[in-house]
Short mmCIF file of C-alpha atoms in Angstrom, two decimals:
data_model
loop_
_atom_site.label_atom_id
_atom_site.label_comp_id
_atom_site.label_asym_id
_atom_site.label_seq_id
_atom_site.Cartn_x
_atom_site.Cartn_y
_atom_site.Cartn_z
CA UNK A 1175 75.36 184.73 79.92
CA UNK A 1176 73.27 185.29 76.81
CA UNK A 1177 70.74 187.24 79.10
CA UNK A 1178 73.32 189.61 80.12
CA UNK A 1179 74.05 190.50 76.77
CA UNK A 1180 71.60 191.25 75.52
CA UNK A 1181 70.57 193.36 78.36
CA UNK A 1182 73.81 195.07 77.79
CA UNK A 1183 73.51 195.45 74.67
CA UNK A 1184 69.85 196.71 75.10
CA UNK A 1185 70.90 199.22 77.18
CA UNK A 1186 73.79 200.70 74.83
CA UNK A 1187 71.49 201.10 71.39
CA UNK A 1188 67.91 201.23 72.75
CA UNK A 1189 65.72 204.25 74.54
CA UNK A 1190 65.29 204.07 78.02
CA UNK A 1191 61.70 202.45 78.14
CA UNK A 1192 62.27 199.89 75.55
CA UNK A 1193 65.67 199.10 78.03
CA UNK A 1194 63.68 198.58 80.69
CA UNK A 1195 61.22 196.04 79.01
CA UNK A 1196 64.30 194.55 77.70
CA UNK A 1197 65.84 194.24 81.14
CA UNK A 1198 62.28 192.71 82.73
CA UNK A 1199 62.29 190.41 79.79
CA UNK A 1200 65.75 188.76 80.04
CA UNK A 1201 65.30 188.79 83.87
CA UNK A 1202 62.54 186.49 83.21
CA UNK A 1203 64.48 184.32 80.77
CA UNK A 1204 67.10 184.57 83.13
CA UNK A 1205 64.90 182.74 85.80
CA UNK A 1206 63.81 180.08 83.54
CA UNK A 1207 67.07 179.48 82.61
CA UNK A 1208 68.28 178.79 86.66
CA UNK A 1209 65.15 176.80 87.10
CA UNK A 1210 65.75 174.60 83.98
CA UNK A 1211 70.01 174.60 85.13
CA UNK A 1212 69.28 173.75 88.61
CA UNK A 1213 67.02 170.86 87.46
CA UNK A 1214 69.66 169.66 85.36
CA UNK A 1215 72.25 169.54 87.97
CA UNK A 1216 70.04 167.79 90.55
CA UNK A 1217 69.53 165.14 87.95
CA UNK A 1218 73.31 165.03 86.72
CA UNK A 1219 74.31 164.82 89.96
CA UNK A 1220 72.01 162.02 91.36
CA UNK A 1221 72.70 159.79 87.97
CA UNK A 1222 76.26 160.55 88.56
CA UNK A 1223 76.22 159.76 92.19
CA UNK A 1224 74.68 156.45 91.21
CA UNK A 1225 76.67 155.70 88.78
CA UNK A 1226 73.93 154.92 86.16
CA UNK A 1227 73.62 156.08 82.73
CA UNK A 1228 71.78 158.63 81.18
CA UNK A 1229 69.99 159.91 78.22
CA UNK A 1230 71.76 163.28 77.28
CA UNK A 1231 68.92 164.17 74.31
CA UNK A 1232 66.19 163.88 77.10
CA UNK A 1233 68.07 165.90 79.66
CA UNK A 1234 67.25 169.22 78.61
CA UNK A 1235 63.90 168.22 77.64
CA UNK A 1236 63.22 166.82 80.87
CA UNK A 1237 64.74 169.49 82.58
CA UNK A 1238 62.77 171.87 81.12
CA UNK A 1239 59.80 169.96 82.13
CA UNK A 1240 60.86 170.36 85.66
CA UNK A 1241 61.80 173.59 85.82
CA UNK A 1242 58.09 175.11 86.52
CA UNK A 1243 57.54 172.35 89.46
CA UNK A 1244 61.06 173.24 90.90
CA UNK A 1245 60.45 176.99 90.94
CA UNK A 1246 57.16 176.66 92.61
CA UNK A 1247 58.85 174.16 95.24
CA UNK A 1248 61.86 176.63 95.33
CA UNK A 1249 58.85 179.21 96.07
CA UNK A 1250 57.02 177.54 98.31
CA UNK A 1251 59.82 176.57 100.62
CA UNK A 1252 61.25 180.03 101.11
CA UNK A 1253 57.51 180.99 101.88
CA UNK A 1254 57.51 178.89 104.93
CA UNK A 1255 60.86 179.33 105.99
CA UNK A 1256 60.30 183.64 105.94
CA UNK A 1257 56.99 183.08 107.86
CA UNK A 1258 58.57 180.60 109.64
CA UNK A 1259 61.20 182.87 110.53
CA UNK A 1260 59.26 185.76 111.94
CA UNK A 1261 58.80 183.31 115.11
CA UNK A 1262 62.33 181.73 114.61
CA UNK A 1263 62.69 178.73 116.04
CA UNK A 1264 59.76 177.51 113.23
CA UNK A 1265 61.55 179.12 110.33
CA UNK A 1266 64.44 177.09 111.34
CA UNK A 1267 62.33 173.90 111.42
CA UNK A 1268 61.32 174.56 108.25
CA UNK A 1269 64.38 175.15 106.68
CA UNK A 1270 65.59 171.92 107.57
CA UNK A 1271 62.54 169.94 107.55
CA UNK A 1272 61.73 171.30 103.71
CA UNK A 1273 65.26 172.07 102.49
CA UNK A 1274 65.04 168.49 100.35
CA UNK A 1275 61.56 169.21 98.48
CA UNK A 1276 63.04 171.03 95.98
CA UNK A 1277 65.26 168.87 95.01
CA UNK A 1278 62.35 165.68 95.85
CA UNK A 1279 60.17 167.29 93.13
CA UNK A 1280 63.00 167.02 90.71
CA UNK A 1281 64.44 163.29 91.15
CA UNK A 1282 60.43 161.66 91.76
CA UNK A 1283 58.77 163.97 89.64
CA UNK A 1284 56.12 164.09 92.39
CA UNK A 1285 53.73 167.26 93.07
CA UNK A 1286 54.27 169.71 95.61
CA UNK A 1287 52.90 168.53 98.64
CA UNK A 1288 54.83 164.71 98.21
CA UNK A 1289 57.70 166.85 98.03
CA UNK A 1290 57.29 168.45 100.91
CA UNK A 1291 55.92 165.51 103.26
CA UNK A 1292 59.10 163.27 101.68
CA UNK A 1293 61.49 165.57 103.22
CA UNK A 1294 59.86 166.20 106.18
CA UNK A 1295 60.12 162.26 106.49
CA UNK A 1296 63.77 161.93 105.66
CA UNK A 1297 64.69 164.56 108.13
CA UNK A 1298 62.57 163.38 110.81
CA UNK A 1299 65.45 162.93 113.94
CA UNK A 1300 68.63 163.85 112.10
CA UNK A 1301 67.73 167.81 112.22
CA UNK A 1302 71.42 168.17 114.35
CA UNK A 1303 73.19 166.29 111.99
CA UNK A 1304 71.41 168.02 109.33
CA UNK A 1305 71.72 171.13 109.88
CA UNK A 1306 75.81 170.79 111.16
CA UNK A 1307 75.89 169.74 108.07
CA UNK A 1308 74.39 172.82 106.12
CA UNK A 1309 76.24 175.06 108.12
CA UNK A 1310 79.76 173.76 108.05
CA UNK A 1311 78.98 173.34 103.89
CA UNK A 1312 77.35 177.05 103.47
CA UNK A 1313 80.43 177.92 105.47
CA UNK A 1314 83.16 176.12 103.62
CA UNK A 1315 81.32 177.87 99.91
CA UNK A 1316 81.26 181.30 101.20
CA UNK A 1317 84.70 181.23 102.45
CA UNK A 1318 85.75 179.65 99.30
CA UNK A 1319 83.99 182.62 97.61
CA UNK A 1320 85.14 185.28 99.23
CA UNK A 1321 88.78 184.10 98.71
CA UNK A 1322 88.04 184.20 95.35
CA UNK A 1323 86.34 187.13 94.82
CA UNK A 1324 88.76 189.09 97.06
CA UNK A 1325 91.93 187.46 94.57
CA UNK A 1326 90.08 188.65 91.68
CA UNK A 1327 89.65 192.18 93.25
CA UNK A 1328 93.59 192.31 93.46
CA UNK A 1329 94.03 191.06 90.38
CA UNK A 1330 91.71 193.69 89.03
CA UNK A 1331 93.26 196.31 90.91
CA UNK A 1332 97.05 195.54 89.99
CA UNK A 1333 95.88 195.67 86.05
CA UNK A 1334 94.07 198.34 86.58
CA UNK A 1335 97.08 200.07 88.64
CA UNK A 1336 94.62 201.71 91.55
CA UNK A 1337 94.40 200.46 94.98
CA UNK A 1338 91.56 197.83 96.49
CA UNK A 1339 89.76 200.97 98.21
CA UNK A 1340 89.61 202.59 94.99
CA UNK A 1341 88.33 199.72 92.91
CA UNK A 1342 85.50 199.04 96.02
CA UNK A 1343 84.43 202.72 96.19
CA UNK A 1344 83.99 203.47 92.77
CA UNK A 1345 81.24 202.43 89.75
CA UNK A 1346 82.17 198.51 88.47
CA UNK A 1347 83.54 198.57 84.86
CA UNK A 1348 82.15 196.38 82.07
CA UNK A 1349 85.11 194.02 82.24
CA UNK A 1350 84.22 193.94 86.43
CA UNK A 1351 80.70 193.01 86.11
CA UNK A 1352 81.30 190.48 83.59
CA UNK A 1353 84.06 188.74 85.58
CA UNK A 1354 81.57 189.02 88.84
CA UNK A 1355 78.62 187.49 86.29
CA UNK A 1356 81.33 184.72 85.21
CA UNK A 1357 82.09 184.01 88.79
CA UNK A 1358 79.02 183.62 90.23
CA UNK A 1359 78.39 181.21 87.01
CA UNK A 1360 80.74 179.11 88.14
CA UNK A 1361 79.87 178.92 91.84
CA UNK A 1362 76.31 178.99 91.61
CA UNK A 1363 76.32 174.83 91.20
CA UNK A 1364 77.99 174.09 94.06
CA UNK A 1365 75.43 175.15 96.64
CA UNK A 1366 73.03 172.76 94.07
CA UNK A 1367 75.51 169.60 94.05
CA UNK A 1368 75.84 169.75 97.87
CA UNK A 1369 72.38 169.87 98.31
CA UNK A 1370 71.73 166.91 96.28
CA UNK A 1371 73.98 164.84 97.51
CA UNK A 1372 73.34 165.44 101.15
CA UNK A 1373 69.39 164.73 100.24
CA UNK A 1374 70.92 161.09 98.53
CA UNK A 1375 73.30 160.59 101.86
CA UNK A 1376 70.07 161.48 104.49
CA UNK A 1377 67.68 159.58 101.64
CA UNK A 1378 69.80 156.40 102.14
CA UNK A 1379 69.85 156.35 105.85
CA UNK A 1380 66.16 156.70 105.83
CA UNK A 1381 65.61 153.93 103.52
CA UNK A 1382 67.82 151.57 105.48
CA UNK A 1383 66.34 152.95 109.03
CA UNK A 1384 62.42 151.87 107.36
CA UNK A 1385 64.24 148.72 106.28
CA UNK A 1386 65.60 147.93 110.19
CA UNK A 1387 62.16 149.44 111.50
CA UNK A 1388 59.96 146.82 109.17
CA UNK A 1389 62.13 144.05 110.15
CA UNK A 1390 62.09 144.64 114.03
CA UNK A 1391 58.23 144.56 114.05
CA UNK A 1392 58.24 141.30 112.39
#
């Protein structure tokens, strides 16, 4: 949010080409901040999950910490799932087979490639289930969203006293953007909680299916 102010405000009192550098600047900070968010969601929602306790002065430290690692995972993995995805069937493969290194390279701490070969081992034979899995939850969020946002258009529209077409066709107010800014605050951790939790559900089976593997060959 603070981001967005200032660019607003940088934008109202400032000449065009110091805007601009303003705008590049806060879209920077803007993508730290996510980064350093994101990592301290994963890790909020993996302590909570496991109902241990945690150290709330080192969370933002540690987050911050992560936050270069994750971005560069973050990177990576939409890297190989566009390439991936000029042949198809591979980008799909990679988008399940990777879609856990992100979040791998925040909970172990571990460098890129551990990351990446750690969820291509927990995802080894459960791509179906996986991937049902992503789609019914990326389905369930967007439709959630949409609600949302169209409720909020409505509302918008009925204060405003125009009709929906109206409010869609023409330029978004201040008061518009800000309550689209606020609601994509809110929504953006979902997407990052369901993603964590499914890598702790698939992380489990995996450690109990090594567990049943190591015990059969003895």
């Amino acid at each position: 949010m603070v981001p967005f102010v200032i660019n607003l405000l940088a934008f109202i009192s400032l000449n065009a080409d110091t805007a601009r550098f303003v705008e590049v600047l806060t879209s920077g900070i803007q993508i730290a901040l996510f980064f350093w968010l994101k990592a301290v969601i994963i890790i909020l929602t993996a302590v909570e999950h496991d109902k241990k306790p945690i150290n709330t002065r080192l969370l933002g430290t540690v987050s911050w910490y992560l936050a270069l690692p994750l971005l560069l995972a973050s990177f990576a993995y939409f890297i190989l799932v566009t390439i991936g995805m000029l042949a198809i069937i591979p980008g799909i493969l990679f988008l399940i087979w990777f879609c856990f290194a992100p979040t791998i390279i925040v909970l172990k701490n571990t460098t890129l490639s551990n990351a990446f070969r750690d969820s291509r081992k927990i995802t080894r034979g459960k791509e179906l289930p996986l991937i049902w899995r992503i789609v019914v939850g990326v389905a369930v969020f967007t439709t959630i969203f949409m609600i949302v946002l169209v409720l909020m258009g409505f509302l918008i529209s009925a204060l405003q006293g125009i009709t929906l077409q109206m409010l869609l066709t023409s330029p978004p107010s201040l008061a518009e953007s800000t309550l689209e800014y606020l609601l994509i605050i809110a929504f953006a951790p979902i997407p990052i909680i369901y993603n964590t939790l499914l890598y702790l559900d698939f992380n489990k089976t995996a450690a109990k299916q090594i567990k049943i593997d190591k015990s059969d060959s003895k």
